[in-house]
PDB file of C-alpha atoms in Angstrom:
ATOM      1  CA  MET A   2       0.000   0.000   0.000  1.00 58.00           C
ATOM      2  CA  LEU A   3       2.814   2.437   0.833  1.00 58.00           C
ATOM      3  CA  ASN A   4       4.378   1.707  -2.561  1.00 54.00           C
ATOM      4  CA  ILE A   5       1.158   2.896  -4.227  1.00 50.00           C
ATOM      5  CA  ILE A   6       1.138   6.025  -2.081  1.00 52.00           C
ATOM      6  CA  ARG A   7       4.801   6.708  -2.898  1.00 52.00           C
ATOM      7  CA  ALA A   8       4.100   6.340  -6.615  1.00 49.00           C
ATOM      8  CA  HIS A   9       1.327   8.939  -6.366  1.00 48.00           C
ATOM      9  CA  ASP A  10       3.646  11.218  -4.354  1.00 51.00           C
ATOM     10  CA  LYS A  11       6.362  10.897  -7.003  1.00 50.00           C
ATOM     11  CA  MET A  12       3.940  11.749  -9.821  1.00 45.00           C
ATOM     12  CA  ALA A  13       2.675  14.759  -7.896  1.00 45.00           C
ATOM     13  CA  ARG A  14       6.211  16.003  -7.313  1.00 46.00           C
ATOM     14  CA  MET A  15       7.066  15.610 -10.999  1.00 44.00           C
ATOM     15  CA  GLN A  16       3.990  17.591 -11.987  1.00 41.00           C
ATOM     16  CA  TYR A  17       4.756  20.234  -9.394  1.00 37.00           C
ATOM     17  CA  ASN A  18       8.388  20.595 -10.537  1.00 43.00           C
ATOM     18  CA  SER A  19       7.349  20.829 -14.186  1.00 39.00           C
ATOM     19  CA  LEU A  20       4.805  23.534 -13.437  1.00 37.00           C
ATOM     20  CA  ASN A  21       7.251  25.584 -11.427  1.00 42.00           C
ATOM     21  CA  GLN A  22      10.217  25.520 -13.803  1.00 40.00           C
ATOM     22  CA  VAL A  23       8.953  28.815 -15.233  1.00 34.00           C
ATOM     23  CA  LYS A  24       7.760  30.218 -11.895  1.00 37.00           C
ATOM     24  CA  ARG A  25      10.724  29.704  -9.574  1.00 37.00           C
ATOM     25  CA  PRO A  26      10.307  32.949  -7.565  1.00 35.00           C
ATOM     26  CA  MET A  27       6.682  32.004  -6.932  1.00 32.00           C
ATOM     27  CA  LYS A  28       7.817  28.492  -5.961  1.00 34.00           C
ATOM     28  CA  ILE A  29      10.025  29.910  -3.198  1.00 32.00           C
ATOM     29  CA  ALA A  30       7.223  32.108  -1.910  1.00 33.00           C
ATOM     30  CA  VAL A  31       4.779  29.208  -1.937  1.00 32.00           C
ATOM     31  CA  LEU A  32       7.200  26.925  -0.080  1.00 34.00           C
ATOM     32  CA  LYS A  33       7.764  29.560   2.577  1.00 35.00           C
ATOM     33  CA  THR A  34       4.036  29.918   3.006  1.00 30.00           C
ATOM     34  CA  ILE A  35       3.619  26.145   3.348  1.00 32.00           C
ATOM     35  CA  PHE A  36       6.365  25.892   5.959  1.00 37.00           C
ATOM     36  CA  VAL A  37       4.894  28.742   7.981  1.00 33.00           C
ATOM     37  CA  ALA A  38       1.378  27.377   7.689  1.00 34.00           C
ATOM     38  CA  VAL A  39       2.344  23.841   8.655  1.00 41.00           C
ATOM     39  CA  PHE A  40       4.919  24.462  11.338  1.00 40.00           C
ATOM     40  CA  GLY A  41       2.944  27.346  12.783  1.00 37.00           C
ATOM     41  CA  LEU A  42       0.662  24.588  14.052  1.00 38.00           C
ATOM     42  CA  ALA A  43       3.487  22.735  15.772  1.00 39.00           C
ATOM     43  CA  VAL A  44       2.854  21.909  19.396  1.00 35.00           C
ATOM     44  CA  SER A  45       5.070  20.636  22.171  1.00 34.00           C
ATOM     45  CA  VAL A  46       4.156  17.070  23.095  1.00 37.00           C
ATOM     46  CA  ASN A  47       5.449  14.330  25.324  1.00 37.00           C
ATOM     47  CA  SER A  48       7.196  11.943  22.924  1.00 40.00           C
ATOM     48  CA  ALA A  49       6.309   9.009  25.144  1.00 43.00           C
ATOM     49  CA  ASN A  50       2.620   9.926  25.251  1.00 49.00           C
ATOM     50  CA  GLU A  51       0.916   7.190  23.256  1.00 59.00           C
ATOM     51  CA  ILE A  52      -2.627   7.526  22.019  1.00 66.00           C
ATOM     52  CA  ASP A  53      -5.213   4.785  22.416  1.00 71.00           C
ATOM     53  CA  ASP A  54      -8.257   6.488  20.894  1.00 77.00           C
ATOM     54  CA  LEU A  55      -7.272   6.567  17.209  1.00 87.00           C
ATOM     55  CA  ASP A  56      -9.831   4.912  14.946  1.00 88.00           C
ATOM     56  CA  THR A  57      -7.704   2.367  13.060  1.00 90.00           C
ATOM     57  CA  ASN A  58     -10.485   0.693  11.092  1.00 91.00           C
ATOM     58  CA  HIS A  59      -9.558   2.358   7.804  1.00 93.00           C
ATOM     59  CA  LEU A  60      -5.855   1.562   8.302  1.00 94.00           C
ATOM     60  CA  GLN A  61      -6.584  -2.091   9.003  1.00 93.00           C
ATOM     61  CA  ARG A  62      -8.783  -2.271   5.914  1.00 94.00           C
ATOM     62  CA  MET A  63      -5.808  -1.039   3.858  1.00 94.00           C
ATOM     63  CA  GLY A  64      -3.509  -3.712   5.289  1.00 94.00           C
ATOM     64  CA  PHE A  65      -1.717  -1.702   7.964  1.00 94.00           C
ATOM     65  CA  ALA A  66      -1.008  -3.377  11.295  1.00 94.00           C
ATOM     66  CA  VAL A  67      -0.676  -0.573  13.844  1.00 94.00           C
ATOM     67  CA  GLU A  68       2.107  -1.042  16.395  1.00 94.00           C
ATOM     68  CA  SER A  69       2.212   2.333  18.135  1.00 93.00           C
ATOM     69  CA  VAL A  70       0.501   5.718  17.952  1.00 94.00           C
ATOM     70  CA  ARG A  71       1.523   9.053  19.407  1.00 93.00           C
ATOM     71  CA  GLU A  72       1.047  12.744  18.712  1.00 93.00           C
ATOM     72  CA  SER A  73       3.298  14.204  16.036  1.00 94.00           C
ATOM     73  CA  SER A  74       4.806  17.687  16.096  1.00 93.00           C
ATOM     74  CA  ILE A  75       1.908  18.952  13.987  1.00 93.00           C
ATOM     75  CA  GLN A  76      -1.350  19.548  15.789  1.00 91.00           C
ATOM     76  CA  GLY A  77      -4.091  17.162  14.735  1.00 90.00           C
ATOM     77  CA  LEU A  78      -1.707  14.649  13.164  1.00 94.00           C
ATOM     78  CA  TYR A  79      -0.722  11.329  14.740  1.00 95.00           C
ATOM     79  CA  GLU A  80       2.591   9.555  14.185  1.00 96.00           C
ATOM     80  CA  VAL A  81       1.850   5.881  13.573  1.00 96.00           C
ATOM     81  CA  ILE A  82       4.364   3.017  13.405  1.00 96.00           C
ATOM     82  CA  THR A  83       2.978   0.140  11.347  1.00 96.00           C
ATOM     83  CA  ASN A  84       4.162  -3.095   9.797  1.00 95.00           C
ATOM     84  CA  GLN A  85       4.866  -1.006   6.682  1.00 95.00           C
ATOM     85  CA  GLY A  86       6.841   1.711   8.443  1.00 96.00           C
ATOM     86  CA  LEU A  87       6.021   5.244   9.566  1.00 97.00           C
ATOM     87  CA  ILE A  88       2.885   7.070   8.459  1.00 97.00           C
ATOM     88  CA  TYR A  89       0.928  10.085   9.681  1.00 97.00           C
ATOM     89  CA  VAL A  90      -2.810   9.910  10.281  1.00 96.00           C
ATOM     90  CA  SER A  91      -5.463  12.489  11.164  1.00 95.00           C
ATOM     91  CA  ARG A  92      -7.184  12.277  14.531  1.00 90.00           C
ATOM     92  CA  ASP A  93     -10.332  10.766  13.015  1.00 90.00           C
ATOM     93  CA  GLY A  94      -8.307   8.094  11.192  1.00 92.00           C
ATOM     94  CA  GLN A  95      -9.665   9.160   7.795  1.00 94.00           C
ATOM     95  CA  LEU A  96      -6.642  10.950   6.300  1.00 95.00           C
ATOM     96  CA  LEU A  97      -3.194   9.421   5.771  1.00 96.00           C
ATOM     97  CA  MET A  98       0.101  11.082   4.856  1.00 95.00           C
ATOM     98  CA  SER A  99       3.350   9.385   3.863  1.00 92.00           C
ATOM     99  CA  GLY A 100       6.435  11.584   3.976  1.00 94.00           C
ATOM    100  CA  ARG A 101       8.794  13.483   6.251  1.00 96.00           C
ATOM    101  CA  ILE A 102       8.275  16.214   8.833  1.00 97.00           C
ATOM    102  CA  TYR A 103      11.035  18.771   9.396  1.00 97.00           C
ATOM    103  CA  ASP A 104      11.581  21.198  12.244  1.00 96.00           C
ATOM    104  CA  ILE A 105      12.875  24.366  10.568  1.00 97.00           C
ATOM    105  CA  THR A 106      13.236  26.533  13.669  1.00 96.00           C
ATOM    106  CA  GLY A 107      16.969  25.874  14.083  1.00 95.00           C
ATOM    107  CA  PRO A 108      20.009  26.828  11.983  1.00 97.00           C
ATOM    108  CA  GLN A 109      19.473  23.683   9.877  1.00 96.00           C
ATOM    109  CA  PRO A 110      16.253  21.750   9.173  1.00 97.00           C
ATOM    110  CA  GLU A 111      15.912  18.730  11.473  1.00 97.00           C
ATOM    111  CA  ASN A 112      14.269  15.611  10.076  1.00 97.00           C
ATOM    112  CA  LEU A 113      11.893  14.586  12.852  1.00 97.00           C
ATOM    113  CA  SER A 114      10.652  11.579  10.909  1.00 97.00           C
ATOM    114  CA  ASP A 115      14.156  10.137  10.648  1.00 98.00           C
ATOM    115  CA  ILE A 116      14.580  10.467  14.408  1.00 98.00           C
ATOM    116  CA  THR A 117      11.493   8.303  14.876  1.00 97.00           C
ATOM    117  CA  LEU A 118      12.531   5.807  12.194  1.00 98.00           C
ATOM    118  CA  ASN A 119      16.082   5.468  13.519  1.00 98.00           C
ATOM    119  CA  ALA A 120      14.812   4.742  17.028  1.00 98.00           C
ATOM    120  CA  MET A 121      12.343   2.191  15.673  1.00 98.00           C
ATOM    121  CA  ARG A 122      15.085   0.395  13.709  1.00 98.00           C
ATOM    122  CA  ARG A 123      17.391   0.298  16.738  1.00 98.00           C
ATOM    123  CA  ASP A 124      14.705  -1.141  18.986  1.00 97.00           C
ATOM    124  CA  ASN A 125      13.538  -3.699  16.434  1.00 98.00           C
ATOM    125  CA  LEU A 126      17.036  -4.926  15.592  1.00 98.00           C
ATOM    126  CA  ALA A 127      17.788  -5.400  19.287  1.00 98.00           C
ATOM    127  CA  GLU A 128      14.923  -7.907  19.349  1.00 97.00           C
ATOM    128  CA  HIS A 129      16.303  -9.893  16.391  1.00 98.00           C
ATOM    129  CA  VAL A 130      20.040 -10.070  17.114  1.00 98.00           C
ATOM    130  CA  ASP A 131      19.911 -13.770  17.968  1.00 98.00           C
ATOM    131  CA  SER A 132      18.577 -14.668  14.515  1.00 98.00           C
ATOM    132  CA  ALA A 133      21.294 -12.804  12.586  1.00 99.00           C
ATOM    133  CA  ILE A 134      24.338 -14.490  11.040  1.00 99.00           C
ATOM    134  CA  GLU A 135      27.241 -12.612  12.580  1.00 99.00           C
ATOM    135  CA  PHE A 136      30.774 -12.127  11.303  1.00 99.00           C
ATOM    136  CA  LYS A 137      32.407 -10.628  14.388  1.00 99.00           C
ATOM    137  CA  ALA A 138      35.460  -8.362  14.319  1.00 99.00           C
ATOM    138  CA  ASP A 139      38.155  -9.234  16.870  1.00 98.00           C
ATOM    139  CA  ASN A 140      38.723  -5.536  17.594  1.00 97.00           C
ATOM    140  CA  GLU A 141      35.055  -4.599  17.314  1.00 98.00           C
ATOM    141  CA  LYS A 142      34.441  -0.852  17.062  1.00 98.00           C
ATOM    142  CA  TYR A 143      31.196  -0.852  15.105  1.00 99.00           C
ATOM    143  CA  VAL A 144      28.262  -3.146  14.368  1.00 99.00           C
ATOM    144  CA  VAL A 145      26.482  -2.912  11.015  1.00 99.00           C
ATOM    145  CA  SER A 146      23.323  -4.859  10.217  1.00 99.00           C
ATOM    146  CA  VAL A 147      23.116  -5.852   6.549  1.00 99.00           C
ATOM    147  CA  PHE A 148      19.986  -7.023   4.744  1.00 99.00           C
ATOM    148  CA  THR A 149      21.350  -9.378   2.110  1.00 99.00           C
ATOM    149  CA  ASP A 150      20.443 -11.583  -0.850  1.00 98.00           C
ATOM    150  CA  PRO A 151      22.974 -14.202  -2.066  1.00 98.00           C
ATOM    151  CA  THR A 152      21.937 -13.621  -5.701  1.00 97.00           C
ATOM    152  CA  CYS A 153      22.735  -9.887  -5.477  1.00 98.00           C
ATOM    153  CA  GLY A 154      25.992  -8.816  -7.136  1.00 98.00           C
ATOM    154  CA  TYR A 155      26.801  -6.013  -4.712  1.00 98.00           C
ATOM    155  CA  CYS A 156      25.980  -8.296  -1.766  1.00 99.00           C
ATOM    156  CA  ARG A 157      28.601 -10.682  -3.091  1.00 98.00           C
ATOM    157  CA  GLN A 158      31.084  -7.846  -3.514  1.00 98.00           C
ATOM    158  CA  LEU A 159      30.511  -6.786   0.086  1.00 99.00           C
ATOM    159  CA  HIS A 160      31.005 -10.349   1.309  1.00 99.00           C
ATOM    160  CA  GLN A 161      34.221 -10.738  -0.692  1.00 98.00           C
ATOM    161  CA  GLN A 162      35.662  -7.864   1.350  1.00 98.00           C
ATOM    162  CA  MET A 163      34.589  -9.314   4.685  1.00 99.00           C
ATOM    163  CA  ASP A 164      38.170  -9.537   5.966  1.00 98.00           C
ATOM    164  CA  SER A 165      38.656  -5.821   5.283  1.00 98.00           C
ATOM    165  CA  TYR A 166      35.487  -4.922   7.186  1.00 99.00           C
ATOM    166  CA  LEU A 167      36.571  -7.089  10.108  1.00 99.00           C
ATOM    167  CA  ASP A 168      40.096  -5.607  10.078  1.00 98.00           C
ATOM    168  CA  ALA A 169      38.498  -2.143  10.289  1.00 98.00           C
ATOM    169  CA  GLY A 170      36.677  -3.238  13.435  1.00 98.00           C
ATOM    170  CA  ILE A 171      33.294  -3.597  11.729  1.00 99.00           C
ATOM    171  CA  THR A 172      31.161  -6.535  12.842  1.00 99.00           C
ATOM    172  CA  ILE A 173      28.681  -7.554  10.131  1.00 99.00           C
ATOM    173  CA  ARG A 174      25.309  -8.992  11.105  1.00 99.00           C
ATOM    174  CA  TYR A 175      23.383 -10.474   8.191  1.00 99.00           C
ATOM    175  CA  TYR A 176      19.605 -10.449   7.889  1.00 99.00           C
ATOM    176  CA  ALA A 177      17.757 -12.177   5.065  1.00 99.00           C
ATOM    177  CA  TRP A 178      16.039 -10.065   2.424  1.00 99.00           C
ATOM    178  CA  PRO A 179      15.190 -11.960  -0.800  1.00 98.00           C
ATOM    179  CA  ARG A 180      14.682  -9.297  -3.468  1.00 98.00           C
ATOM    180  CA  SER A 181      12.091 -11.371  -5.299  1.00 96.00           C
ATOM    181  CA  GLY A 182       9.990 -11.774  -2.179  1.00 97.00           C
ATOM    182  CA  LEU A 183       8.982 -14.884  -0.287  1.00 96.00           C
ATOM    183  CA  GLN A 184       9.429 -17.278  -3.180  1.00 95.00           C
ATOM    184  CA  GLY A 185      12.018 -18.144  -5.803  1.00 94.00           C
ATOM    185  CA  SER A 186      15.697 -19.081  -5.755  1.00 94.00           C
ATOM    186  CA  ALA A 187      16.926 -16.327  -3.414  1.00 96.00           C
ATOM    187  CA  PHE A 188      14.246 -17.162  -0.854  1.00 96.00           C
ATOM    188  CA  ASN A 189      15.131 -20.864  -1.064  1.00 95.00           C
ATOM    189  CA  GLN A 190      18.870 -20.173  -0.781  1.00 96.00           C
ATOM    190  CA  LEU A 191      18.401 -17.955   2.253  1.00 98.00           C
ATOM    191  CA  ASN A 192      16.323 -20.622   3.973  1.00 97.00           C
ATOM    192  CA  ALA A 193      19.051 -23.163   3.218  1.00 97.00           C
ATOM    193  CA  ILE A 194      21.734 -20.830   4.601  1.00 98.00           C
ATOM    194  CA  TRP A 195      19.918 -20.244   7.883  1.00 98.00           C
ATOM    195  CA  CYS A 196      19.130 -23.961   8.132  1.00 97.00           C
ATOM    196  CA  ALA A 197      22.739 -25.070   7.589  1.00 96.00           C
ATOM    197  CA  ASN A 198      24.890 -26.570  10.336  1.00 94.00           C
ATOM    198  CA  ASP A 199      27.372 -23.733   9.712  1.00 96.00           C
ATOM    199  CA  PRO A 200      25.391 -20.711   8.464  1.00 97.00           C
ATOM    200  CA  LYS A 201      28.500 -18.539   8.073  1.00 98.00           C
ATOM    201  CA  ASP A 202      30.139 -21.077   5.787  1.00 97.00           C
ATOM    202  CA  ALA A 203      26.868 -21.554   3.919  1.00 98.00           C
ATOM    203  CA  MET A 204      26.619 -17.790   3.358  1.00 98.00           C
ATOM    204  CA  THR A 205      30.123 -17.718   1.918  1.00 98.00           C
ATOM    205  CA  ARG A 206      29.442 -20.714  -0.297  1.00 97.00           C
ATOM    206  CA  ALA A 207      26.174 -19.282  -1.592  1.00 97.00           C
ATOM    207  CA  LYS A 208      27.844 -16.003  -2.503  1.00 98.00           C
ATOM    208  CA  SER A 209      30.523 -17.940  -4.393  1.00 96.00           C
ATOM    209  CA  ASP A 210      28.001 -19.851  -6.526  1.00 94.00           C
ATOM    210  CA  GLN A 211      28.628 -23.078  -4.616  1.00 94.00           C
ATOM    211  CA  SER A 212      25.786 -25.431  -3.869  1.00 88.00           C
ATOM    212  CA  ILE A 213      24.156 -25.606  -0.451  1.00 90.00           C
ATOM    213  CA  LYS A 214      22.296 -28.574   0.883  1.00 85.00           C
ATOM    214  CA  GLN A 215      18.625 -27.753   1.277  1.00 82.00           C
ATOM    215  CA  GLY A 216      17.610 -28.068   4.901  1.00 80.00           C
ATOM    216  CA  ASN A 217      14.232 -28.528   6.489  1.00 85.00           C
ATOM    217  CA  CYS A 218      13.872 -26.347   9.558  1.00 94.00           C
ATOM    218  CA  ALA A 219      12.179 -23.207  10.809  1.00 96.00           C
ATOM    219  CA  THR A 220      14.073 -20.097   9.689  1.00 97.00           C
ATOM    220  CA  PRO A 221      13.695 -16.349  10.310  1.00 98.00           C
ATOM    221  CA  VAL A 222      13.778 -15.473   6.591  1.00 98.00           C
ATOM    222  CA  GLN A 223      10.175 -14.304   6.346  1.00 98.00           C
ATOM    223  CA  GLU A 224      10.481 -12.405   9.617  1.00 98.00           C
ATOM    224  CA  HIS A 225      13.637 -10.661   8.392  1.00 99.00           C
ATOM    225  CA  TYR A 226      12.006  -9.809   5.080  1.00 99.00           C
ATOM    226  CA  GLU A 227       9.021  -8.207   6.801  1.00 98.00           C
ATOM    227  CA  LEU A 228      11.381  -6.357   9.139  1.00 98.00           C
ATOM    228  CA  GLY A 229      13.227  -4.940   6.138  1.00 98.00           C
ATOM    229  CA  GLN A 230       9.953  -3.846   4.566  1.00 96.00           C
ATOM    230  CA  LYS A 231       9.087  -2.013   7.763  1.00 97.00           C
ATOM    231  CA  PHE A 232      12.527  -0.365   7.871  1.00 98.00           C
ATOM    232  CA  GLY A 233      12.220   0.968   4.325  1.00 96.00           C
ATOM    233  CA  VAL A 234      14.535  -1.532   2.626  1.00 98.00           C
ATOM    234  CA  ARG A 235      13.917  -1.473  -1.131  1.00 96.00           C
ATOM    235  CA  GLY A 236      16.960  -3.383  -2.387  1.00 98.00           C
ATOM    236  CA  THR A 237      20.149  -5.097  -1.268  1.00 99.00           C
ATOM    237  CA  PRO A 238      22.511  -4.685   0.318  1.00 99.00           C
ATOM    238  CA  ALA A 239      20.856  -2.344   2.806  1.00 99.00           C
ATOM    239  CA  LEU A 240      22.945  -1.288   5.788  1.00 99.00           C
ATOM    240  CA  VAL A 241      21.558  -0.245   9.162  1.00 99.00           C
ATOM    241  CA  LEU A 242      24.045   1.454  11.473  1.00 99.00           C
ATOM    242  CA  ALA A 243      24.030   1.250  15.265  1.00 98.00           C
ATOM    243  CA  ASP A 244      22.281   4.634  15.473  1.00 98.00           C
ATOM    244  CA  GLY A 245      19.456   3.341  13.271  1.00 98.00           C
ATOM    245  CA  ARG A 246      20.405   5.126  10.061  1.00 98.00           C
ATOM    246  CA  LEU A 247      19.554   3.202   6.895  1.00 98.00           C
ATOM    247  CA  LEU A 248      22.142   3.323   4.095  1.00 98.00           C
ATOM    248  CA  PRO A 249      20.920   1.803   0.820  1.00 97.00           C
ATOM    249  CA  GLY A 250      23.531   0.107  -1.323  1.00 97.00           C
ATOM    250  CA  TYR A 251      27.075  -1.186  -1.109  1.00 98.00           C
ATOM    251  CA  LEU A 252      29.850   0.803   0.579  1.00 98.00           C
ATOM    252  CA  PRO A 253      33.499  -0.326   0.566  1.00 98.00           C
ATOM    253  CA  PRO A 254      35.147  -0.589   4.001  1.00 98.00           C
ATOM    254  CA  SER A 255      36.847   2.825   3.915  1.00 97.00           C
ATOM    255  CA  ARG A 256      33.646   4.630   2.912  1.00 98.00           C
ATOM    256  CA  LEU A 257      31.632   2.747   5.506  1.00 99.00           C
ATOM    257  CA  VAL A 258      34.074   3.779   8.248  1.00 98.00           C
ATOM    258  CA  GLN A 259      33.567   7.405   7.206  1.00 97.00           C
ATOM    259  CA  GLU A 260      29.797   7.019   7.553  1.00 97.00           C
ATOM    260  CA  LEU A 261      30.161   5.303  10.909  1.00 98.00           C
ATOM    261  CA  ASN A 262      32.264   8.182  12.223  1.00 96.00           C
ATOM    262  CA  LYS A 263      29.734  10.866  11.274  1.00 90.00           C
TER     263      LYS A 263
END
């Protein structure tokens, strides 16, 4: 459902940009008006104050499973964490918004939505550490969670440099994210990897085009996939840092260290 909403948002932005190519001064004035109008409604709220009176019937009908609800920084708008990520919903539960909210009162705009998303990713990953396949650095300085697919070229490139990541003090924790969804060869390979007697060896073999014996056991592959969907993963590899930031795509060890030190 969020993919449909994002597609509509993208089309609207394209139309808006096209219209305003010839009216750039007006565009600036309009944006200023929008920021003033929206953030003029901002209210101070207790971030831990959860709401239990939101009508979620419409959200459930659209396939959203609501996990938490609290007031957002905009009056009349609730911040809702769902199985599909973060959305904003009106008090009556009839209007939905997908996007980002910024606080523009400081020297630089602050992405309030990312603060919420980063905290959600941190908390959720802490609950799934035991099901990850971990390549641990001896001199561990950082931990990076990686959503991976053994059929993905850049995932293989990342894995080929595992020794360099470990030497840099980066522990890699793998989570399963089959790009084709919960069926097909990647899904089957990931199940076999997590079912293997030595999952780390199986991961290395799979990413080297070596065969893996198909196992028959309960695996966390579907759970990891749904977790990635909730986090905003749209492809692999997808890296989640210890602070909850999501970095899409492959980064070589030196570049990753730079990101980790930001």
